[in-house]
Coordinates of N, CA and C in Angstrom, one line a residue:
X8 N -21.4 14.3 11.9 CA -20.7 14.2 10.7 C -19.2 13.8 10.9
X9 N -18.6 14.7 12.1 CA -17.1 14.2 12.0 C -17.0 13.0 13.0
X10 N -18.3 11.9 13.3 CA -17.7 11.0 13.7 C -17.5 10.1 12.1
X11 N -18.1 10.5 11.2 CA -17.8 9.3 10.1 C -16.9 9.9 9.2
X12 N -15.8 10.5 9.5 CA -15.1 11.4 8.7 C -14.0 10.5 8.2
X13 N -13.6 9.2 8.9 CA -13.0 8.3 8.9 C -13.0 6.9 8.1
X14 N -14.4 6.8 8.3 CA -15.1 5.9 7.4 C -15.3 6.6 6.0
X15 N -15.5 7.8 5.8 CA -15.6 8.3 4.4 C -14.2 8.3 4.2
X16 N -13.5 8.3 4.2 CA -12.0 8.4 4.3 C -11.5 7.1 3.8
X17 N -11.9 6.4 4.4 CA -11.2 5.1 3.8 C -11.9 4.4 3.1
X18 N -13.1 4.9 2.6 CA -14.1 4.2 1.4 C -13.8 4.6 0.2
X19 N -12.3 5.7 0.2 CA -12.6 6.2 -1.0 C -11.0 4.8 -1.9
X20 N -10.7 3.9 -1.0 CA -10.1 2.9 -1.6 C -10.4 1.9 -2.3
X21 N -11.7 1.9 -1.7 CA -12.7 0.6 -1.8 C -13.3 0.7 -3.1
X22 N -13.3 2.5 -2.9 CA -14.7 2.6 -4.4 C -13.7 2.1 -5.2
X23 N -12.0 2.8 -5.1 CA -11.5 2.2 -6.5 C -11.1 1.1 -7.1
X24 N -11.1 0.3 -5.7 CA -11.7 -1.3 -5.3 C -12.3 -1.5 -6.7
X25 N -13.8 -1.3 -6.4 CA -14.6 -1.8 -7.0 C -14.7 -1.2 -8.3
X26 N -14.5 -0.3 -8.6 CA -14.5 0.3 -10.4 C -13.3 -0.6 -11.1
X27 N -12.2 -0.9 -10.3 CA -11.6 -1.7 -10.9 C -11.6 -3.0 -11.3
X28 N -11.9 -3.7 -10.1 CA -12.4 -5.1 -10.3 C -13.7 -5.1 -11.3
X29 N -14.7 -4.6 -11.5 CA -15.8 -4.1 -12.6 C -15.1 -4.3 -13.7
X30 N -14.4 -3.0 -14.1 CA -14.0 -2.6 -15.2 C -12.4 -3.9 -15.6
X31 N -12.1 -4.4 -15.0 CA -11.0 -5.6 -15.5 C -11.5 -6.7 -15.2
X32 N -11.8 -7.4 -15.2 CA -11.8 -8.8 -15.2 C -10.7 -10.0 -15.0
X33 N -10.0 -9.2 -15.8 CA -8.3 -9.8 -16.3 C -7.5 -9.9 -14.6
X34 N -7.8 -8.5 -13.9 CA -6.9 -8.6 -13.0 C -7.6 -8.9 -11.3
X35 N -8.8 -9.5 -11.5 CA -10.2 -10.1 -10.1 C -9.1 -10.7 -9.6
X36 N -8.4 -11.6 -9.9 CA -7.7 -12.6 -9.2 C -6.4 -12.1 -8.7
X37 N -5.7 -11.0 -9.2 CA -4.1 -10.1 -8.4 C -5.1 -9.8 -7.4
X38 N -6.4 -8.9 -7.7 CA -7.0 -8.2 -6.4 C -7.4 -8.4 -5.4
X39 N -7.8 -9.7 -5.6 CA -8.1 -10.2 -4.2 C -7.4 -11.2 -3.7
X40 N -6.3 -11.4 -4.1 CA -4.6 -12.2 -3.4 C -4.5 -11.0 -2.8
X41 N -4.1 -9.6 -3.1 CA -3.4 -9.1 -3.1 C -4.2 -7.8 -1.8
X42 N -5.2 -7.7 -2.0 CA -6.4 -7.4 -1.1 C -5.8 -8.1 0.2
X43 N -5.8 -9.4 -0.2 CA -6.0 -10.3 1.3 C -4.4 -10.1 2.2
X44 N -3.7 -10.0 1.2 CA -2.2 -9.7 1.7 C -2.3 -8.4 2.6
X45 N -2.9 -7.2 2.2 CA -1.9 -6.4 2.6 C -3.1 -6.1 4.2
X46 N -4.5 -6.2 3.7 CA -5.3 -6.6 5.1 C -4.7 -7.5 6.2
X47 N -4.5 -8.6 5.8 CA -3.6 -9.2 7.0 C -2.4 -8.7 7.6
X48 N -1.7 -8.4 6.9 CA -0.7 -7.5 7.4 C -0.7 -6.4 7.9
X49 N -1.5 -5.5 6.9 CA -2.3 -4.3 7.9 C -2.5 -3.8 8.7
X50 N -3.5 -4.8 9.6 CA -4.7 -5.1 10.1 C -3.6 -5.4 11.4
X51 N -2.1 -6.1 11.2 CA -1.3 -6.9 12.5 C -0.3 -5.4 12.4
X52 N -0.1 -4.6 11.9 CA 0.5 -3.4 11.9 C 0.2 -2.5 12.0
X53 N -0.9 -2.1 12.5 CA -1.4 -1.3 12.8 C -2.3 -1.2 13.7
X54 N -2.8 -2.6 14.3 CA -3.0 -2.4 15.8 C -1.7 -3.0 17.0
X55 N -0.4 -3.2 16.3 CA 0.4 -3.4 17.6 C 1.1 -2.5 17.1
X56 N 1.8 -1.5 16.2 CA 2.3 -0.3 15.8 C 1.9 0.6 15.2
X57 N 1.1 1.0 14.2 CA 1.0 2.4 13.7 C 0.2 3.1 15.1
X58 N -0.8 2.2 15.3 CA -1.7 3.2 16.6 C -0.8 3.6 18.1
X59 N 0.1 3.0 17.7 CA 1.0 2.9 19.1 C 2.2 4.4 19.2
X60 N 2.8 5.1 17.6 CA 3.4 5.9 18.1 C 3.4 6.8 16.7
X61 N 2.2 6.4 16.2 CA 1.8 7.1 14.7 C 0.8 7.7 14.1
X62 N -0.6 6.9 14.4 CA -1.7 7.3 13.6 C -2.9 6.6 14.4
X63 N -3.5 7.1 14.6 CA -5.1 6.5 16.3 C -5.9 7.0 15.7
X64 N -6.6 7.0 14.5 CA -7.9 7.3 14.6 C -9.3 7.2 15.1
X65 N -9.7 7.5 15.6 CA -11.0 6.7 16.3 C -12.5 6.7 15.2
X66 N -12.2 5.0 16.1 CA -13.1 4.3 14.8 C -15.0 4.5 15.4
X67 N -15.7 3.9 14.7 CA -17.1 4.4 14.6 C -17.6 3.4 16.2
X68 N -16.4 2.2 16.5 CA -17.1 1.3 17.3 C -16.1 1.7 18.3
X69 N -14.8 2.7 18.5 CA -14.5 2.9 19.3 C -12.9 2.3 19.6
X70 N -12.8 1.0 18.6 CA -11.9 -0.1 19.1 C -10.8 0.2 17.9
X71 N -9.6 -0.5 18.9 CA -8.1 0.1 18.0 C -8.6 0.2 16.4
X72 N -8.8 -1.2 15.9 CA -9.2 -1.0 14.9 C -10.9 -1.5 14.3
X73 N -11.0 -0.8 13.5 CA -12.8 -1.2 13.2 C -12.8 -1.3 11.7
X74 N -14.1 -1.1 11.3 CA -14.7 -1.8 9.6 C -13.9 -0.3 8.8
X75 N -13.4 0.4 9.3 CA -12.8 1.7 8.4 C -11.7 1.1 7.8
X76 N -10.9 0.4 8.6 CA -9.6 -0.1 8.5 C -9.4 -0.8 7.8
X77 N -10.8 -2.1 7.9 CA -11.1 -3.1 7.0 C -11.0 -2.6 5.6
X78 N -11.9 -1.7 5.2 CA -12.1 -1.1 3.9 C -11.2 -0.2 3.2
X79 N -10.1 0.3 4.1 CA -8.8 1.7 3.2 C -7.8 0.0 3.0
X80 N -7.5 -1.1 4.0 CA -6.7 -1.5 4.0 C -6.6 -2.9 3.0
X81 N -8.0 -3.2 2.5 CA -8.8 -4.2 1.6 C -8.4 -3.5 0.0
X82 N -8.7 -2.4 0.3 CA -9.4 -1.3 -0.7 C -8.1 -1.1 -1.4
X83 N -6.8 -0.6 -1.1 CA -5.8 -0.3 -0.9 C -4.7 -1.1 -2.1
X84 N -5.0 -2.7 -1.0 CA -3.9 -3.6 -1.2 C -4.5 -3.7 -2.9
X85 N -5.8 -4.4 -3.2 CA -6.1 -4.5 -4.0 C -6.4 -3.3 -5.5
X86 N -6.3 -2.4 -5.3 CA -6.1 -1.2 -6.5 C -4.7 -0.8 -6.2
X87 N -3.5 -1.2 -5.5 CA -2.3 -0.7 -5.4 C -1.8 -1.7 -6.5
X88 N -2.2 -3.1 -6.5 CA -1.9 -4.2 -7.1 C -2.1 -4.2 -8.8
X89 N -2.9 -3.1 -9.0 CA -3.3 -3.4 -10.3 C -3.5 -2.0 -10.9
X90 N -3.4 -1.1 -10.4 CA -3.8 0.6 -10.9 C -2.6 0.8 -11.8
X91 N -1.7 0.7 -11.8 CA -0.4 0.2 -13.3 C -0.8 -0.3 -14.4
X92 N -1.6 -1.5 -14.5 CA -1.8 -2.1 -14.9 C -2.9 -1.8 -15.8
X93 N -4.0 -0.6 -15.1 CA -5.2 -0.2 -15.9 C -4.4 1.0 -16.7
X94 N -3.9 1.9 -15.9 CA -3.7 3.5 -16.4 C -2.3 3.5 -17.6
X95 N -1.9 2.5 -17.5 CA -0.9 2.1 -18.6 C -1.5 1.0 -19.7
X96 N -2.6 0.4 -19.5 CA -3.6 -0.8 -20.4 C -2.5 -1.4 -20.5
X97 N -1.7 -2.4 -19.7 CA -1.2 -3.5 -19.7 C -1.8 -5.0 -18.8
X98 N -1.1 -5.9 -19.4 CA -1.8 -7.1 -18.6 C -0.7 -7.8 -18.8
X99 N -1.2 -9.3 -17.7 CA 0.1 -10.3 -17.2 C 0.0 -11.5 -18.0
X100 N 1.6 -11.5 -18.2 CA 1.4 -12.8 -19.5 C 2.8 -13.6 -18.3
X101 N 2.6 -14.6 -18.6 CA 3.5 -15.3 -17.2 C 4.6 -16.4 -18.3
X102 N 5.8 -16.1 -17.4 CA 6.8 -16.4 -17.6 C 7.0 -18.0 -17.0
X103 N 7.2 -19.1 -18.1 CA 6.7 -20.5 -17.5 C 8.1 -20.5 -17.0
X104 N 9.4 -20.5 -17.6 CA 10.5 -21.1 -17.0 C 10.7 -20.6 -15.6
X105 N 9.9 -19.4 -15.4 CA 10.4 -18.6 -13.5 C 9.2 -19.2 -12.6
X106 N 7.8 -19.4 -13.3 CA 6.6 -19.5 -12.5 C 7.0 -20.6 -11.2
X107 N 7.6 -21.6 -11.6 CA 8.2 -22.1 -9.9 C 9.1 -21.7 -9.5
X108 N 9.1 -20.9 -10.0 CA 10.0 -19.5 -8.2 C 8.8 -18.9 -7.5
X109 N 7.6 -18.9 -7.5 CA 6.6 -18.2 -7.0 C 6.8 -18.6 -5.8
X110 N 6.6 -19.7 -4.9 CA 6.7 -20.1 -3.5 C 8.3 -19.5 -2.6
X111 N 9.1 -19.9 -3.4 CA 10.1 -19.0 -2.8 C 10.5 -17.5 -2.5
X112 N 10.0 -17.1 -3.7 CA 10.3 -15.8 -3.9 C 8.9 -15.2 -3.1
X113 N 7.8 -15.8 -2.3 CA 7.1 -15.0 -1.6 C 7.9 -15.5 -0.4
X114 N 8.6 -16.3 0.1 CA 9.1 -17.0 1.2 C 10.2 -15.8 1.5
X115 N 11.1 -15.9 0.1 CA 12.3 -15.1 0.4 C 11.6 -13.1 1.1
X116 N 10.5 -12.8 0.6 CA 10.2 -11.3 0.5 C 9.6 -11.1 2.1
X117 N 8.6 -12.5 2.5 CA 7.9 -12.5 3.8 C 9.3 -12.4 4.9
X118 N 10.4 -12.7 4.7 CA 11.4 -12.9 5.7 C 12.4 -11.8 5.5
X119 N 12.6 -11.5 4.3 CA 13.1 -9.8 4.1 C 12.3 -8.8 4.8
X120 N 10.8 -8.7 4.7 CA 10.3 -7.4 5.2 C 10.0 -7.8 7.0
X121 N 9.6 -8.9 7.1 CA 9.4 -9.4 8.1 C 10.6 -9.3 9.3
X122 N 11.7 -9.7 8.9 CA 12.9 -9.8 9.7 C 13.7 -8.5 9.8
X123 N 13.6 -7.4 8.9 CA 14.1 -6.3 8.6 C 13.1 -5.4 9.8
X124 N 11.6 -5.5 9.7 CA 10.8 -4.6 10.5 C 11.3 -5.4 11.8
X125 N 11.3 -6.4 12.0 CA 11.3 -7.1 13.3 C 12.5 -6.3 13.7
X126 N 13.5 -6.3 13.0 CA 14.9 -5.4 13.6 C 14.9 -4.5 13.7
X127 N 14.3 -3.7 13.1 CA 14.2 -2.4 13.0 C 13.5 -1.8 14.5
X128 N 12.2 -2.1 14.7 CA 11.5 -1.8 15.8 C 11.3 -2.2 17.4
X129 N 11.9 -3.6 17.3 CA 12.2 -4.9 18.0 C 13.5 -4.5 19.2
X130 N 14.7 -4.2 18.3 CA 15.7 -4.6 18.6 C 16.3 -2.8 18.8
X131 N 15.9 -2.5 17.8 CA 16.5 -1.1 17.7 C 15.7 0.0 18.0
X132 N 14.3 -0.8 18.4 CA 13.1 0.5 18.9 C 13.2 1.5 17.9
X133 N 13.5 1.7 16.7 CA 12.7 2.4 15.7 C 11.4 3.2 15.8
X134 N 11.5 4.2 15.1 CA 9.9 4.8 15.2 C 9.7 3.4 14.0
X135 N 7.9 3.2 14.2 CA 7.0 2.5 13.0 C 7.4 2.6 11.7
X136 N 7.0 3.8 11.3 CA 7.1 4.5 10.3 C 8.9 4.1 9.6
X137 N 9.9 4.2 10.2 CA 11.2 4.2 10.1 C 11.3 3.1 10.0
X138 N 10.8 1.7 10.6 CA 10.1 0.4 10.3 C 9.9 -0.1 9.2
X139 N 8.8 0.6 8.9 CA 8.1 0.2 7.7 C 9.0 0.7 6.4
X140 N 9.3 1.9 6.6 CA 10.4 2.1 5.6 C 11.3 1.4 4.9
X141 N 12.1 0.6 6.4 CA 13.4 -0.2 6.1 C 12.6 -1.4 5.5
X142 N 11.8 -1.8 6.3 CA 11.0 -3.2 5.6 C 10.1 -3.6 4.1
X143 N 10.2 -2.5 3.9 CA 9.9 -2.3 2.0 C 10.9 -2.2 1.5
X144 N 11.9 -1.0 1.9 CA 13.0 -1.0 1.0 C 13.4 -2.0 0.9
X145 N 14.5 -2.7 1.5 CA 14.6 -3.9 1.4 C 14.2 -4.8 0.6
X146 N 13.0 -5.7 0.8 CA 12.5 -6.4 -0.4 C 12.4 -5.9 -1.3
X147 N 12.1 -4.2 -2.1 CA 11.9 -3.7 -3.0 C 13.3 -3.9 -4.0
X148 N 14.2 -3.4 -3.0 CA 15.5 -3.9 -3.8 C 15.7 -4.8 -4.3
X149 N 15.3 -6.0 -3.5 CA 15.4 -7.3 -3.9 C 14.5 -7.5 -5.2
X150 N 13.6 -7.4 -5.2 CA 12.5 -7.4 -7.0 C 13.3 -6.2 -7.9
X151 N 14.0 -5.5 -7.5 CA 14.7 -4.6 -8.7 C 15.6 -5.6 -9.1
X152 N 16.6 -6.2 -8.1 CA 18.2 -6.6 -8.4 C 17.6 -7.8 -9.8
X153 N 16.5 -8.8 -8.9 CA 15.8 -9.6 -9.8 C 15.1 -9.6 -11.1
X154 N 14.0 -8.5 -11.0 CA 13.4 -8.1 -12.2 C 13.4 -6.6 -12.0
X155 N 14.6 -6.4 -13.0 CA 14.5 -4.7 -13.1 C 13.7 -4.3 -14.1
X156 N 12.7 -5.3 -14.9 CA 11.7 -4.7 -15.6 C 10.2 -4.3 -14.8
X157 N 10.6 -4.2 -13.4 CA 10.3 -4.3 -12.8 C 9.6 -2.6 -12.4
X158 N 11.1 -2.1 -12.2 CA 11.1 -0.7 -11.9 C 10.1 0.0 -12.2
X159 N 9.7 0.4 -13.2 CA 8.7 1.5 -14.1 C 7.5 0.9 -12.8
X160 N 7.0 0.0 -13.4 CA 5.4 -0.6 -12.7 C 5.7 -0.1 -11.2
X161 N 6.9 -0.5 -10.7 CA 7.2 0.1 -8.9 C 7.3 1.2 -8.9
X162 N 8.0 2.1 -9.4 CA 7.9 3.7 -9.4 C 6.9 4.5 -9.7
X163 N 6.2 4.2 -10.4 CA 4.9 4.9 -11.3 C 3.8 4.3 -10.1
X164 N 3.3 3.3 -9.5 CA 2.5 2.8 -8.6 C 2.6 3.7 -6.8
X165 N 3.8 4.1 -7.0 CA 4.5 4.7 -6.1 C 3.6 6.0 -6.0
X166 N 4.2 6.7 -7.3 CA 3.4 8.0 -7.3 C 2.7 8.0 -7.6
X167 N 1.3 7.3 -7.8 CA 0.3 7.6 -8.3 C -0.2 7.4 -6.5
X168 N 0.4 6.6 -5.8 CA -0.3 7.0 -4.5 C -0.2 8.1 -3.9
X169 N 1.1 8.8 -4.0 CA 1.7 10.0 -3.4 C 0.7 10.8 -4.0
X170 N 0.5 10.7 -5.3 CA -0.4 11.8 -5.7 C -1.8 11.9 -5.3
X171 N -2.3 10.6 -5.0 CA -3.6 10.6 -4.5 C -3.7 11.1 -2.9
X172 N -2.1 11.1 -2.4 CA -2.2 11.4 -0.3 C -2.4 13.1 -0.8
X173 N -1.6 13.6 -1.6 CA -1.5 14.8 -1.8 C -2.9 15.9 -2.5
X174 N -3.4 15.1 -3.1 CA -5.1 15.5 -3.5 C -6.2 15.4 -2.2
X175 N -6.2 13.9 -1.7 CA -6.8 13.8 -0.8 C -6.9 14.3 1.0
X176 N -5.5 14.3 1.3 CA -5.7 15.1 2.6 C -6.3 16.6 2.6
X177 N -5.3 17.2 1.7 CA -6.4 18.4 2.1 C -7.9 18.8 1.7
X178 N -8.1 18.0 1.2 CA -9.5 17.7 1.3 C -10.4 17.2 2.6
X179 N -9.5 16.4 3.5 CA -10.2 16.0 4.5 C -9.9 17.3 5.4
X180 N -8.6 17.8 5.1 CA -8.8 19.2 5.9 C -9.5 19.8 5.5
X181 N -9.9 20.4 4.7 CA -11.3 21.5 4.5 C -12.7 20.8 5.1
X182 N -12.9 19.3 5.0 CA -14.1 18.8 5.7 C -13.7 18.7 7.3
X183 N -12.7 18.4 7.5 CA -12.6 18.7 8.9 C -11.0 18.9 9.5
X184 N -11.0 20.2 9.7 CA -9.3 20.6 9.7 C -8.4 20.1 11.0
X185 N -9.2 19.5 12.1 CA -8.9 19.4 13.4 C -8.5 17.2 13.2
X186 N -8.5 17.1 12.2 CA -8.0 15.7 11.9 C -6.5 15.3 12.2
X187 N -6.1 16.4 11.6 CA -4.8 16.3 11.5 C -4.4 15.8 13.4
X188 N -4.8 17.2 14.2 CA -4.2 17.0 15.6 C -5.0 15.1 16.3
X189 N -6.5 15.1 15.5 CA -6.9 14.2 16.2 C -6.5 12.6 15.7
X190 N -6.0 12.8 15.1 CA -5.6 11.3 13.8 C -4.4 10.6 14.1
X191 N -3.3 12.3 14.2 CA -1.8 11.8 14.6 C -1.2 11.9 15.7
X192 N -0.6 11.4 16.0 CA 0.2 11.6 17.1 C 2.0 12.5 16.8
X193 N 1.5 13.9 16.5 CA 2.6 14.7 15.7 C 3.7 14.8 16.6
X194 N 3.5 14.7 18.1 CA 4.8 14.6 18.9 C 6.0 13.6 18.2
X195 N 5.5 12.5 17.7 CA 6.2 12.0 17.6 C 6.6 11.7 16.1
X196 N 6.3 12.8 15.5 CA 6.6 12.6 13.8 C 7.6 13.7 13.7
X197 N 8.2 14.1 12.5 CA 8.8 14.9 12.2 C 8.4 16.4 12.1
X198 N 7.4 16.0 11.9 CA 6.4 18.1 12.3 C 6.7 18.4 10.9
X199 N 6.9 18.0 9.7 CA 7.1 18.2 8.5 C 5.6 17.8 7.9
X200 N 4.9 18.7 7.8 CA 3.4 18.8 7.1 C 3.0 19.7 5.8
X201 N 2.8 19.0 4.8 CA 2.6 19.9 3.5 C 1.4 20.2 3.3
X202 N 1.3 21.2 3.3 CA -0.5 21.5 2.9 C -1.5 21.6 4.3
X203 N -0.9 22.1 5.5 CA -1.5 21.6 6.9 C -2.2 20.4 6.8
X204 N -1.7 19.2 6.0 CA -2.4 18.3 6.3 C -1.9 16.7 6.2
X205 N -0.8 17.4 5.7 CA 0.1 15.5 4.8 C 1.5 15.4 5.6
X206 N 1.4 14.6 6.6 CA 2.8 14.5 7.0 C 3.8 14.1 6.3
X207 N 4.8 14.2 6.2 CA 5.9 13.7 5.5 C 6.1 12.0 5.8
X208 N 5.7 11.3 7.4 CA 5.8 10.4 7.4 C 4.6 9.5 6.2
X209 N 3.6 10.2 6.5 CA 2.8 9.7 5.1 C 2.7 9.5 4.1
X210 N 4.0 10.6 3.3 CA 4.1 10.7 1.8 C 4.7 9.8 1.7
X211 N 6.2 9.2 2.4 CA 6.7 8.3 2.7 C 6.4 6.9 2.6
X212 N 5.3 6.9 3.5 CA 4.0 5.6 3.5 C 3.7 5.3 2.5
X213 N 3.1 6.4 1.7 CA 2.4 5.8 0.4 C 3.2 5.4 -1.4
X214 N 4.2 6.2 -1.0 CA 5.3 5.9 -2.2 C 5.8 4.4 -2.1
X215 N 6.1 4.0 -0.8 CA 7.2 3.3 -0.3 C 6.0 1.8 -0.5
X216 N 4.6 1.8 0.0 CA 4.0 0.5 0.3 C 3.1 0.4 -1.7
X217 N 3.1 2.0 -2.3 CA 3.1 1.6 -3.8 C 4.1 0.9 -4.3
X218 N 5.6 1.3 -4.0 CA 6.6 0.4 -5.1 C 6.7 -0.9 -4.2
X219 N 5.8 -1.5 -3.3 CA 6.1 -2.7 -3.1 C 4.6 -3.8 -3.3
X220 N 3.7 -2.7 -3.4 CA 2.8 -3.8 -3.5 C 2.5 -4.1 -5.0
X221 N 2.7 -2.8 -6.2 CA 2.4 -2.7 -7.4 C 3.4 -3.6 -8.0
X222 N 4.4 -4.0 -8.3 CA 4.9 -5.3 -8.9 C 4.6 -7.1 -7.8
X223 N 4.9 -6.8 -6.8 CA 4.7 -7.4 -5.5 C 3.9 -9.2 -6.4
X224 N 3.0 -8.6 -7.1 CA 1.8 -10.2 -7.8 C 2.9 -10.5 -8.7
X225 N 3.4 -9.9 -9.5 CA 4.2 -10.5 -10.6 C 5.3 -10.8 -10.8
X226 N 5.8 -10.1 -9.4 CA 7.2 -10.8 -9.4 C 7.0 -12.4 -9.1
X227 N 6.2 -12.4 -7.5 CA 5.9 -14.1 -6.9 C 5.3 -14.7 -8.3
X228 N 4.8 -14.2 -8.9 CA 4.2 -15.2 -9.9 C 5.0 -15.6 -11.3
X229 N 6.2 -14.8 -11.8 CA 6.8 -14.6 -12.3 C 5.9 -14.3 -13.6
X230 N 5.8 -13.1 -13.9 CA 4.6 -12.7 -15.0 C 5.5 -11.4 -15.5
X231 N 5.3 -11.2 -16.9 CA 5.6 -9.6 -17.3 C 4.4 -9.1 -17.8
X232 N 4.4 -7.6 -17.7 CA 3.4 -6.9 -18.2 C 3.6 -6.3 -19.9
X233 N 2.7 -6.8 -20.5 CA 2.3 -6.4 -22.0 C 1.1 -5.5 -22.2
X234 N 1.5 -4.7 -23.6 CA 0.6 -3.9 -23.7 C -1.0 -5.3 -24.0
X235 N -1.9 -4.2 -23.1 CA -3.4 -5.2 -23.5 C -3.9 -5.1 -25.1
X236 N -3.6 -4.2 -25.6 CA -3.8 -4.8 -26.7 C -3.3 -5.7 -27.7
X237 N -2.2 -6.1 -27.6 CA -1.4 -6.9 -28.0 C -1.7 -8.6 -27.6
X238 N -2.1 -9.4 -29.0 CA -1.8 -10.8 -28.6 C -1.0 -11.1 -27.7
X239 N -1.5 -12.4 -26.4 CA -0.8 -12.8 -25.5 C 0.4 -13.9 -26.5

């Protein structure tokens, strides 16, 4: 059982994956842009750094990373992108005079987070985590300075992750409490654990990659959110 403790772990992104894309229609197309984004990136972040001084889970095949990764990191991108969107019943009505900023404004965000983590961990050997931090903040700022109608959808996406790390770990500790030592690498975290189970670097994680992926479609596309009931 606790070798698939992992894989049940990270399916529970996927299911919301799929209840979502189901149940909207409206937003199939944020989810799987936005799916594909944060898996590529992911997927290049977490086998040449999170596993390196952060988070090693061992996968079902054994290898840095496997189909678990595929599924929290698929699962993730695409319900982080749009879970605003349902729990508030809003949808995207697009802004024609901005919509050709879309190519730049992903140009400008890929070279903000990109060049920010590169320095961060590169140059200044950074923990990951401390990395990843600076490399959202950053662009995040940038979509505030720009569209500060922005904020609400980035803050509220934020916590609704934190809330889900905070429901969900200790849950995986009661199914299996020995995760924590086997998952992280706590030497090198802050030893700040809520609940014997949520690192602080985590809580971190999931606030920080919510306020950047949950506006993240609408900024590049230049779109605002309306209530769904309301004529477009």
């Amino acid at each position: 059982m606790t070798n698939y403790i992992y894989l049940i772990v990270m399916s529970f992104p996927a299911l919301i994956w799929i209840f979502l894309y189901l149940y909207r229609k409206d937003v199939r197309k944020e989810m799987l842009i936005m799916s594909g984004v944060v898996l590529v990136i992911g997927e290049i972040m977490q086998y040449f750094l999170w596993t390196k001084d952060w988070f090693a889970p061992k996968t079902l095949t054994g290898t840095v990373l496997g189909a678990e990764d595929f599924l929290g990191l698929f699962g993730a991108g695409g319900a982080a992108a749009v879970i605003y969107e349902e729990l508030l019943r809003k949808k995207l009505k697009l802004i024609k005079s901005k919509s050709h900023f879309s190519i730049w404004y992903a140009l400008i965000l890929f070279i903000l987070f990109v060049g920010s983590h590169s320095i961060s961990s590169l140059i200044f050997d950074l923990h990951s985590w401390i990395s990843w931090t600076i490399a959202t903040i950053i662009p995040v700022a940038f979509i505030y300075f720009l569209r500060p109608d922005l904020i609400v959808n980035s803050l509220v996406t934020g916590a609704i992750w934190v809330i889900f790390s905070f429901i969900g770990y200790p849950i995986i500790y009661l199914i299996h409490p020995a995760f924590l030592t086997e998952w992280f690498m706590l030497d090198n975290l802050t030893g700040v654990i809520f609940f014997k189970s949520l690192p602080l670097e985590d809580v971190i994680w999931w606030m920080t990659f919510g306020m950047f992926i949950g506006p993240l479609y609408e900024f590049v596309k230049g779109a605002k959110l309306r209530d769904l009931e309301k004529p477009s």
